[in-house]
Coordinates of C-alpha atoms and ligand atoms in Angstrom, one line a residue:
M1 CA -61.9 46.5 -164.3
A2 CA -59.7 47.2 -161.3
I3 CA -59.4 44.3 -158.7
T4 CA -59.8 44.8 -155.0
K5 CA -56.9 44.4 -152.6
K6 CA -58.5 41.2 -151.3
Q7 CA -58.8 39.7 -154.8
S8 CA -55.1 40.7 -155.5
T9 CA -54.0 38.9 -152.3
E10 CA -55.9 35.8 -153.2
L11 CA -54.4 35.9 -156.7
A12 CA -50.9 36.3 -155.3
R13 CA -51.5 33.2 -153.0
Q14 CA -52.5 30.9 -156.0
V15 CA -49.7 28.6 -157.0
F16 CA -49.2 28.8 -160.8
E17 CA -47.8 25.7 -162.2
Y18 CA -45.3 26.4 -165.0
A19 CA -44.5 23.7 -167.5
P20 CA -40.7 23.1 -167.7
A21 CA -38.9 25.1 -170.2
P22 CA -35.5 24.0 -170.4
E23 CA -32.9 25.5 -172.7
A24 CA -31.6 23.0 -175.3
I25 CA -28.0 22.0 -174.6
D26 CA -27.2 19.7 -177.6
H27 CA -25.6 22.6 -179.5
V28 CA -22.9 22.9 -176.8
K29 CA -19.7 20.9 -176.8
I30 CA -17.9 20.9 -173.6
Q31 CA -14.6 19.0 -173.9
P32 CA -13.8 16.5 -171.3
R33 CA -10.5 18.1 -170.6
Y34 CA -8.9 21.4 -171.5
G35 CA -5.3 22.5 -171.7
L36 CA -3.9 26.2 -171.4
F37 CA -4.3 28.9 -174.0
I38 CA -0.9 30.2 -174.5
G39 CA 0.7 31.6 -177.5
G40 CA -2.5 31.5 -179.7
K41 CA -3.2 27.8 -179.0
M42 CA -4.2 25.3 -176.6
V43 CA -1.3 23.7 -175.2
A44 CA -0.6 20.7 -172.7
A45 CA 0.4 21.9 -169.3
H46 CA 3.8 21.5 -167.6
S47 CA 2.1 20.9 -164.3
K48 CA 0.3 17.9 -165.5
K49 CA -2.2 18.6 -162.8
H50 CA -5.9 18.8 -163.5
F51 CA -9.0 19.5 -161.6
P52 CA -12.8 19.0 -162.1
T53 CA -15.1 21.8 -162.7
I54 CA -18.6 20.9 -161.7
N55 CA -22.2 22.0 -162.4
P56 CA -23.3 23.3 -159.0
A57 CA -27.0 22.5 -159.8
T58 CA -26.2 18.8 -160.3
E59 CA -22.8 18.3 -158.8
K60 CA -21.7 16.4 -161.9
T61 CA -18.4 17.0 -163.4
L62 CA -18.5 18.9 -166.6
S63 CA -14.8 19.0 -167.6
E64 CA -11.3 18.9 -166.2
V65 CA -9.0 22.0 -166.3
V66 CA -5.4 22.5 -165.5
E67 CA -3.9 23.7 -162.3
A68 CA -1.2 25.8 -164.0
D69 CA 2.2 26.0 -162.1
E70 CA 5.0 28.4 -162.1
V71 CA 6.3 27.2 -165.4
D72 CA 3.0 27.4 -167.2
V73 CA 2.5 31.0 -166.0
D74 CA 6.0 32.0 -166.9
R75 CA 5.3 30.4 -170.5
A76 CA 2.0 32.5 -170.7
V77 CA 3.7 35.8 -169.6
K78 CA 6.5 35.2 -172.0
A79 CA 4.1 34.6 -174.8
A80 CA 2.3 37.8 -173.9
S81 CA 5.7 39.8 -173.7
K82 CA 6.6 38.6 -177.0
A83 CA 3.3 39.5 -178.7
F84 CA 3.5 43.0 -177.0
D85 CA 5.9 44.5 -179.4
S86 CA 4.0 43.8 -182.6
W87 CA 0.4 44.2 -181.0
S88 CA 1.2 47.6 -179.6
H89 CA 2.7 48.9 -182.8
L90 CA -0.1 47.5 -184.9
P91 CA -2.2 50.4 -186.6
A92 CA -4.9 51.1 -183.9
S93 CA -7.6 50.6 -186.4
R94 CA -6.4 47.0 -187.0
R95 CA -6.5 46.4 -183.3
A96 CA -10.1 47.8 -183.3
R97 CA -11.0 45.3 -186.1
Y98 CA -9.9 42.4 -184.0
L99 CA -12.0 43.6 -181.0
F100 CA -15.1 44.0 -183.4
R101 CA -14.6 40.6 -184.6
I102 CA -14.4 39.1 -181.1
S103 CA -17.6 41.1 -180.3
R104 CA -19.3 39.7 -183.4
L105 CA -18.3 36.1 -182.5
L106 CA -19.5 36.4 -178.9
Q107 CA -22.8 37.4 -180.4
E108 CA -22.7 34.6 -182.8
R109 CA -22.0 32.1 -180.2
S110 CA -24.2 33.6 -177.5
R111 CA -26.5 30.6 -177.1
E112 CA -23.6 28.3 -176.5
L113 CA -21.8 30.8 -174.1
A114 CA -25.2 31.3 -172.1
V115 CA -25.5 27.6 -171.6
V116 CA -21.8 27.1 -170.7
E117 CA -22.1 30.0 -168.1
T118 CA -25.2 28.7 -166.5
M119 CA -24.0 24.9 -166.4
D120 CA -20.6 26.0 -165.0
G121 CA -21.8 28.7 -162.6
G122 CA -25.4 27.9 -161.6
K123 CA -26.9 31.3 -162.6
P124 CA -30.4 31.2 -164.3
I125 CA -30.3 31.0 -168.2
K126 CA -32.4 34.1 -168.6
E127 CA -29.7 36.1 -166.7
S128 CA -26.8 34.6 -168.7
R129 CA -28.7 34.9 -172.0
D130 CA -30.1 38.5 -171.3
V131 CA -27.3 40.1 -169.2
D132 CA -23.9 38.3 -169.1
I133 CA -23.3 37.5 -172.7
P134 CA -24.9 40.5 -174.4
L135 CA -23.0 42.9 -172.0
S136 CA -19.8 41.0 -172.7
A137 CA -20.2 41.5 -176.5
A138 CA -21.0 45.2 -175.8
H139 CA -17.8 45.7 -173.8
F140 CA -15.7 44.5 -176.8
F141 CA -17.8 46.5 -179.2
Y142 CA -17.4 49.6 -177.1
Y143 CA -13.7 49.3 -176.5
A144 CA -13.2 48.5 -180.2
G145 CA -14.5 52.0 -180.8
W146 CA -11.9 53.6 -178.6
A147 CA -8.8 51.7 -179.9
D148 CA -8.0 54.3 -182.7
K149 CA -9.2 57.3 -180.7
L150 CA -6.9 57.2 -177.6
E151 CA -5.5 60.6 -178.3
W152 CA -9.0 62.1 -178.4
A153 CA -9.9 60.3 -175.1
F154 CA -7.0 62.1 -173.5
P155 CA -6.4 65.4 -175.3
N156 CA -2.8 66.9 -175.3
R157 CA -1.4 63.7 -173.8
K158 CA 0.4 60.9 -175.5
P159 CA -1.1 57.7 -174.4
S160 CA 1.2 54.5 -174.6
P161 CA 0.4 51.0 -173.5
L162 CA 1.9 49.4 -170.3
G163 CA 2.9 45.9 -171.6
V164 CA 1.7 42.7 -170.2
A165 CA -1.4 42.9 -168.0
G166 CA -2.0 40.1 -165.3
Q167 CA -5.8 39.8 -164.7
V168 CA -7.5 37.6 -162.0
I169 CA -11.3 37.4 -162.1
P170 CA -14.0 35.8 -159.9
W171 CA -16.9 33.3 -160.4
N172 CA -20.0 35.5 -160.2
F173 CA -19.8 36.9 -163.8
P174 CA -17.1 34.9 -165.5
L175 CA -17.3 35.9 -169.2
L176 CA -18.6 39.6 -168.1
M177 CA -15.5 40.0 -165.9
L178 CA -13.3 38.6 -168.7
A179 CA -14.6 41.1 -171.0
W180 CA -14.3 44.0 -168.5
K181 CA -10.6 43.2 -168.2
I182 CA -9.5 42.1 -171.6
A183 CA -11.4 44.6 -173.8
P184 CA -9.8 47.9 -172.5
A185 CA -6.4 46.2 -172.1
L186 CA -6.3 45.2 -175.7
A187 CA -7.9 48.5 -177.1
A188 CA -5.1 50.4 -175.3
G189 CA -2.4 48.1 -176.8
N190 CA -1.5 45.8 -174.1
T191 CA -1.4 42.0 -174.0
V192 CA -2.8 39.9 -171.3
V193 CA -2.5 36.8 -169.1
L194 CA -5.9 36.1 -167.4
K195 CA -6.8 33.6 -164.8
P196 CA -10.4 32.6 -164.5
A197 CA -11.9 31.5 -161.1
E198 CA -11.3 28.0 -160.1
T199 CA -15.2 27.2 -160.1
T200 CA -16.0 28.8 -163.4
P201 CA -13.3 28.3 -166.1
L202 CA -15.4 27.0 -169.0
S203 CA -16.6 30.2 -170.6
A204 CA -13.0 31.4 -170.7
M205 CA -12.0 28.2 -172.5
V206 CA -14.8 29.0 -175.2
F207 CA -13.3 32.4 -175.3
A208 CA -9.9 31.0 -176.1
E209 CA -11.6 29.3 -179.0
I210 CA -13.2 32.6 -180.1
C211 CA -9.6 34.3 -180.0
M212 CA -8.4 31.7 -182.4
Q213 CA -11.5 32.1 -184.6
A214 CA -10.9 35.7 -184.7
E215 CA -7.3 35.0 -185.8
L216 CA -6.1 37.2 -183.0
P217 CA -2.3 37.4 -183.2
P218 CA -0.7 34.6 -181.0
G219 CA 0.1 35.6 -177.4
V220 CA -2.1 38.7 -177.3
V221 CA -4.5 36.9 -175.1
N222 CA -3.3 33.9 -172.8
I223 CA -5.6 32.1 -170.4
V224 CA -4.3 30.0 -167.5
T225 CA -6.6 28.1 -165.3
G226 CA -5.9 27.2 -161.6
A227 CA -6.6 28.0 -158.0
G228 CA -5.6 31.0 -155.9
K229 CA -1.9 29.9 -156.1
T230 CA -2.0 30.4 -159.9
G231 CA -3.5 33.7 -159.4
S232 CA -0.7 34.7 -157.2
L233 CA 1.9 33.6 -159.7
V234 CA 0.2 35.7 -162.4
V235 CA 0.1 38.9 -160.5
S236 CA 3.7 38.7 -159.0
H237 CA 5.4 37.6 -162.2
P238 CA 8.1 40.3 -162.7
D239 CA 7.3 40.8 -166.3
V240 CA 3.6 41.7 -165.6
K241 CA 3.4 45.6 -165.7
K242 CA -0.3 45.9 -164.7
V243 CA -2.5 43.9 -162.4
A244 CA -6.2 44.0 -162.5
F245 CA -8.2 42.0 -159.9
T246 CA -11.8 41.6 -159.1
G247 CA -12.7 39.5 -156.0
S248 CA -12.8 39.5 -152.3
T249 CA -11.3 42.3 -150.3
E250 CA -9.2 39.9 -148.3
V251 CA -7.5 38.6 -151.5
G252 CA -7.3 42.2 -152.8
K253 CA -5.2 43.1 -149.7
L254 CA -3.0 40.2 -150.3
I255 CA -2.3 41.4 -153.9
Q256 CA -1.6 44.8 -152.9
R257 CA 0.9 43.6 -150.3
A258 CA 2.5 41.1 -152.7
I259 CA 3.3 43.7 -155.4
A260 CA 3.9 46.7 -153.2
G261 CA 7.2 48.5 -154.3
S262 CA 7.3 46.5 -157.8
G263 CA 6.1 49.6 -159.7
K264 CA 3.2 47.5 -161.2
K265 CA 0.0 49.5 -161.8
L266 CA -2.9 48.1 -159.8
T267 CA -6.7 48.2 -160.0
L268 CA -8.9 46.5 -157.4
E269 CA -12.6 45.8 -157.6
L270 CA -13.7 44.3 -154.3
G271 CA -16.6 43.6 -152.1
G272 CA -19.6 45.5 -151.2
K273 CA -22.4 46.0 -148.8
A274 CA -24.6 48.4 -150.7
A275 CA -27.6 50.2 -149.3
N276 CA -30.8 50.3 -151.4
I277 CA -32.7 53.2 -149.9
V278 CA -36.5 53.6 -150.3
F279 CA -38.2 56.9 -149.3
E280 CA -41.8 57.2 -148.5
D281 CA -42.6 59.1 -151.7
A282 CA -41.1 56.1 -153.9
P283 CA -43.3 54.2 -156.3
L284 CA -43.5 51.2 -154.0
D285 CA -44.2 48.4 -156.7
Q286 CA -41.4 49.6 -158.7
A287 CA -39.1 49.7 -155.7
V288 CA -40.1 46.3 -154.8
E289 CA -39.0 45.0 -158.2
G290 CA -35.8 47.0 -157.7
I291 CA -35.2 45.5 -154.4
V292 CA -35.7 41.9 -155.8
N293 CA -33.3 42.7 -158.7
G294 CA -30.8 44.3 -156.4
I295 CA -30.3 41.3 -154.0
Y296 CA -31.7 38.2 -155.7
F297 CA -30.3 38.7 -159.1
N298 CA -27.5 36.2 -159.6
Q299 CA -28.4 34.6 -156.2
G300 CA -27.0 37.7 -154.7
H301 CA -23.4 36.7 -156.0
V302 CA -23.0 40.4 -157.0
C303 CA -20.4 42.7 -155.5
C304 CA -22.7 45.7 -155.9
A305 CA -25.9 43.8 -154.6
G306 CA -28.1 45.8 -152.7
S307 CA -27.9 43.7 -149.7
R308 CA -29.0 46.3 -147.0
L309 CA -32.5 47.6 -147.6
L310 CA -32.9 51.0 -145.8
V311 CA -36.6 51.8 -145.8
Q312 CA -38.2 55.0 -144.4
E313 CA -40.1 54.0 -141.2
S314 CA -43.5 55.3 -142.3
I315 CA -43.7 52.8 -145.3
A316 CA -41.8 49.9 -143.8
E317 CA -45.0 47.9 -143.2
P318 CA -46.5 48.1 -146.5
L319 CA -43.3 47.7 -148.5
L320 CA -42.3 44.6 -146.4
E321 CA -45.7 43.1 -147.0
K322 CA -45.3 43.6 -150.8
L323 CA -41.8 42.5 -150.8
K324 CA -42.7 39.2 -148.9
R325 CA -45.5 38.5 -151.4
R326 CA -43.0 39.1 -154.2
L327 CA -40.6 36.8 -152.7
S328 CA -43.2 33.9 -152.7
T329 CA -43.5 34.2 -156.4
L330 CA -39.7 33.8 -157.1
R331 CA -39.0 30.3 -158.7
L332 CA -36.0 28.5 -157.4
G333 CA -34.6 25.5 -159.4
D334 CA -33.0 24.2 -162.6
P335 CA -30.9 27.1 -163.8
L336 CA -31.4 25.9 -167.4
D337 CA -35.0 26.5 -167.2
K338 CA -36.2 29.7 -168.8
N339 CA -38.6 30.2 -165.9
T340 CA -36.1 30.1 -163.1
D341 CA -35.5 33.1 -161.2
I342 CA -33.0 31.9 -158.5
G343 CA -30.5 29.4 -159.6
A344 CA -27.8 27.4 -157.7
I345 CA -25.3 28.7 -155.3
N346 CA -21.9 28.7 -157.1
S347 CA -20.0 26.2 -154.7
R348 CA -20.5 24.2 -151.6
A349 CA -18.0 26.5 -150.0
Q350 CA -20.0 29.6 -150.8
L351 CA -23.1 27.8 -149.6
E352 CA -21.5 27.1 -146.3
K353 CA -20.4 30.7 -145.9
I354 CA -24.0 31.9 -146.5
Q355 CA -25.4 29.4 -144.2
G356 CA -23.0 30.5 -141.5
L357 CA -23.8 34.2 -141.8
V358 CA -27.6 33.4 -141.8
E359 CA -27.1 31.5 -138.6
S360 CA -25.3 34.3 -137.0
G361 CA -28.2 36.6 -138.0
I362 CA -30.6 34.4 -136.1
E363 CA -28.3 34.0 -133.1
E364 CA -27.9 37.8 -132.9
G365 CA -31.7 38.4 -132.7
A366 CA -32.8 39.2 -136.3
E367 CA -35.9 37.7 -137.6
L368 CA -35.6 35.5 -140.9
Y369 CA -38.3 35.3 -143.5
Q370 CA -38.1 32.7 -146.2
P371 CA -41.0 31.9 -148.6
E372 CA -42.1 28.4 -149.0
C373 CA -39.8 26.8 -151.6
V374 CA -38.9 23.3 -152.8
I375 CA -35.1 22.8 -152.5
P376 CA -33.7 20.2 -155.1
E377 CA -32.1 17.2 -153.7
R378 CA -28.8 17.6 -155.3
G379 CA -26.8 20.8 -156.0
F380 CA -26.2 23.8 -153.8
W381 CA -29.3 26.0 -153.1
F382 CA -30.3 28.7 -150.8
P383 CA -33.9 30.2 -150.7
P384 CA -34.5 33.9 -151.2
S385 CA -34.4 35.3 -147.6
L386 CA -34.8 38.6 -145.8
F387 CA -34.0 39.6 -142.3
T388 CA -36.0 42.2 -140.3
N389 CA -35.2 43.4 -136.8
V390 CA -31.7 44.0 -137.8
S391 CA -29.3 46.1 -135.9
Q392 CA -26.4 47.8 -137.6
S393 CA -23.9 45.9 -135.4
Y394 CA -25.0 42.4 -136.6
R395 CA -22.7 40.6 -138.9
I396 CA -25.5 40.3 -141.5
A397 CA -25.5 44.0 -141.7
R398 CA -21.7 44.6 -141.9
E399 CA -20.3 41.7 -143.8
E400 CA -20.7 40.7 -147.5
I401 CA -22.8 37.6 -147.5
F402 CA -22.7 37.2 -151.3
G403 CA -25.9 35.3 -151.4
P404 CA -29.7 35.8 -151.7
V405 CA -30.1 37.3 -148.3
L406 CA -31.4 40.8 -147.5
S407 CA -31.0 42.8 -144.3
V408 CA -33.8 45.3 -143.8
L409 CA -33.1 48.4 -141.7
T410 CA -35.2 51.6 -141.1
F411 CA -34.5 55.4 -141.0
R412 CA -36.6 58.4 -140.3
T413 CA -34.8 61.3 -142.0
P414 CA -32.7 61.7 -145.1
N415 CA -29.6 62.5 -142.9
E416 CA -30.1 59.3 -141.0
A417 CA -30.4 57.4 -144.3
V418 CA -27.1 58.8 -145.3
E419 CA -25.4 58.1 -142.0
K420 CA -26.5 54.4 -142.1
A421 CA -25.8 53.9 -145.9
N422 CA -22.1 55.2 -145.3
N423 CA -21.6 53.2 -142.2
T424 CA -19.7 50.5 -143.9
P425 CA -16.1 49.9 -144.7
Y426 CA -17.3 49.3 -148.4
G427 CA -18.3 51.8 -150.9
L428 CA -19.2 50.2 -154.2
S429 CA -22.8 51.2 -154.9
A430 CA -26.1 52.4 -153.6
G431 CA -29.7 52.8 -154.8
V432 CA -32.1 55.6 -154.0
W433 CA -35.9 55.2 -154.5
T434 CA -37.8 58.5 -154.4
D435 CA -40.1 60.8 -156.6
K436 CA -38.2 63.9 -156.2
G437 CA -35.1 64.6 -158.5
S438 CA -33.8 67.0 -156.0
R439 CA -33.6 64.4 -153.3
I440 CA -31.7 62.0 -155.6
L441 CA -29.1 64.6 -156.3
W442 CA -28.9 65.6 -152.6
M443 CA -28.4 61.9 -151.7
A444 CA -25.9 61.1 -154.6
E445 CA -23.7 63.9 -153.4
R446 CA -23.4 62.6 -149.9
M447 CA -23.2 58.9 -150.5
R448 CA -19.7 57.3 -150.5
A449 CA -20.3 54.9 -153.2
G450 CA -18.7 54.5 -156.8
V451 CA -22.2 54.1 -158.4
V452 CA -25.6 55.5 -157.2
W453 CA -28.6 54.2 -159.0
A454 CA -31.8 56.3 -158.9
N455 CA -35.0 54.5 -159.2
T456 CA -33.3 51.4 -160.6
F457 CA -30.6 49.0 -159.5
N458 CA -28.0 46.7 -161.0
R459 CA -28.0 48.5 -164.3
F460 CA -24.8 48.3 -166.3
D461 CA -23.5 49.8 -169.5
P462 CA -20.1 49.7 -171.1
T463 CA -19.9 53.4 -171.4
S464 CA -20.4 54.0 -167.6
P465 CA -17.4 53.7 -165.3
F466 CA -17.7 51.3 -162.3
G467 CA -15.5 50.9 -159.2
G468 CA -15.4 51.5 -155.5
Y469 CA -14.4 53.7 -152.5
K470 CA -12.7 52.5 -149.3
E471 CA -12.4 48.8 -149.0
S472 CA -14.4 48.2 -152.3
G473 CA -11.1 49.0 -154.1
F474 CA -9.8 51.6 -156.4
G475 CA -9.7 52.3 -160.1
R476 CA -12.5 52.3 -162.6
E477 CA -13.5 49.8 -165.2
G478 CA -15.9 50.8 -168.1
G479 CA -16.2 54.0 -169.9
V480 CA -13.2 56.2 -170.9
H481 CA -12.1 55.9 -167.3
G482 CA -11.6 52.2 -167.8
L483 CA -8.8 52.8 -170.4
L484 CA -6.7 54.9 -168.0
P485 CA -5.3 51.9 -165.9
Y486 CA -3.9 50.4 -169.1
L487 CA -2.2 53.3 -170.4
E488 CA 0.7 55.6 -169.6
L489 CA 0.0 59.3 -170.4
N490 CA 3.0 61.4 -171.4
Ligands
LIG501 P1 -11.4 35.3 -154.1 O1 -11.2 36.7 -154.0 O2 -10.7 34.3 -153.4 O3 -11.3 34.9 -155.7 C1 -11.2 35.8 -156.8 C2 -10.1 35.4 -157.7 O4 -8.9 35.5 -157.1 C3 -10.2 33.9 -158.0 O5 -9.8 33.8 -159.5 C4 -9.3 33.3 -157.1 O6 -8.9 32.0 -157.6 C5 -8.2 34.3 -157.2 N1 -7.3 34.3 -156.1 C6 -7.5 33.7 -154.8 N2 -6.3 33.9 -154.0 C7 -5.5 34.5 -154.6 C8 -4.2 35.1 -154.5 N3 -3.6 34.9 -153.3 N4 -3.5 35.9 -155.4 C9 -4.2 36.0 -156.6 N5 -5.4 35.5 -156.9 C10 -6.0 34.8 -156.0 O7 -12.9 35.1 -153.9 P2 -13.6 33.7 -153.4 O8 -13.9 33.0 -154.7 O9 -12.9 32.9 -152.4 O10 -15.0 34.3 -152.7 C11 -14.9 34.6 -151.4 C12 -15.7 35.8 -151.0 O11 -15.2 36.8 -151.8 C13 -17.1 35.6 -151.3 O12 -17.9 35.0 -150.5 C14 -17.5 37.0 -151.6 O13 -17.9 37.6 -150.4 C15 -16.3 37.7 -152.1 N6 -16.3 37.8 -153.5 C16 -16.4 39.1 -154.1 C17 -16.5 39.3 -155.4 C18 -16.6 40.6 -156.0 O14 -16.8 40.7 -157.2 N7 -16.5 41.6 -155.2 C19 -16.3 38.2 -156.3 C20 -16.1 36.9 -155.8 C21 -16.0 36.8 -154.4 P3 -9.8 30.8 -157.0 O15 -11.0 30.9 -157.9 O16 -9.0 29.6 -157.4 O17 -9.9 30.9 -155.5

């Protein structure tokens, strides 16, 4: 029996109590202190400096990791250089075998990795369990398949590896970004030195154990923890031949300047301010789910987040009504609870950045909507939020907030949608919601964005290239394109 609109509104207003459903953590062993992963084993650091990594949902210290110095980074690069000769000459099918093995071990240890990722980064367990870890394993699996087929990937060319790759990754998808970086580099025959982000080093430490379990030859993968300074030492080391960075546009520019003229190959995957565009013929309920997934997934800590909703004026009212109703059903709280939709903000610094930008939105005249929501006493939290009455000149419409905050703008014609969507220094992703295939193609042709999703959002696959235009960076990760930055084609 169909229900009336009134009944549906009443149902939506009812508060459903969910019993806590916490993920077990007793199978996870986080060590109180980690060393550096250099030359195939965990070693003590030269720097002798450690810093804590905390659980952003509780503010409790989980472990301590090394702040690697120049000597540590040099040791890691030397270990990678030494390993390069034999690794790059290994029969490609043997390299593939190691990658398959890593992929299998990631799957075997997926429950443990999901918990570590959630505790160290604050993301809901259902996301780390269903997205981060399976996709990380899939990346190794996919690139394992390419390792012995490079000459088919680039016909009539002779592909050869570059040497040591220096890789610096952010805190929003720690293991997944590690996989995006390490899998293609190894498949192409390079060795790596990777620096995870300061606030989320722990899944990389588990990955170091996996490399040992997989009996990966010593020095093929090296992991040095630390802050921005350690990252800059990695990218500027003279023996690093290729730099891969994901993070803020600001640091991306610094790196580009630091290595200019050095001959190092560089790929940058930087920020974004994606438009998620909903036309009046779109299926509204699906679009609402896509908007929620686009901006509230991983607390909005997503470079390709659909942080600007462009909605056709004729449907703005009903869409916003549905969206607000949906927001009130999102559950914020313990990231280890399987029912949680919105976890903790990754760090106090990030929370302050989000708060600052939201305040600027209010001051500039936008209207803030936040559903009622109980904020836990400890930890870093921000409720799912949306702004209406947003002008394109406001900071919240221009700058990457990297939090669960949506700016809603309207448009009348497809041309206006394109103009507004492209009116940003970024160009990483976009979403189009419409019933018409021809309109999807028309829009995709005009959008200056590396990825354009149609009637979906935030969908990833290892076979599909990902990367940006303009200030969102250059180079592609994923797919055959993701091999190119790690190869010289003769
Ligand atoms: P950063 O760009 O500072 O961090 C990314 C990585 O680079 C981290 O491992 C970081 O180390 C390292 N790093 C920092 N400075 C340098 C340097 N000079 N040379 C080499 N490596 C360096 O991002 P933040 O964590 O500071 O976040 C700031 C903002 O950046 C966010 O609010 C968000 O807007 C954006 N961001 C975008 C991401 C994306 O995927 N596009 C990802 C993360 C952030 P450390 O962790 O120690 O700082």
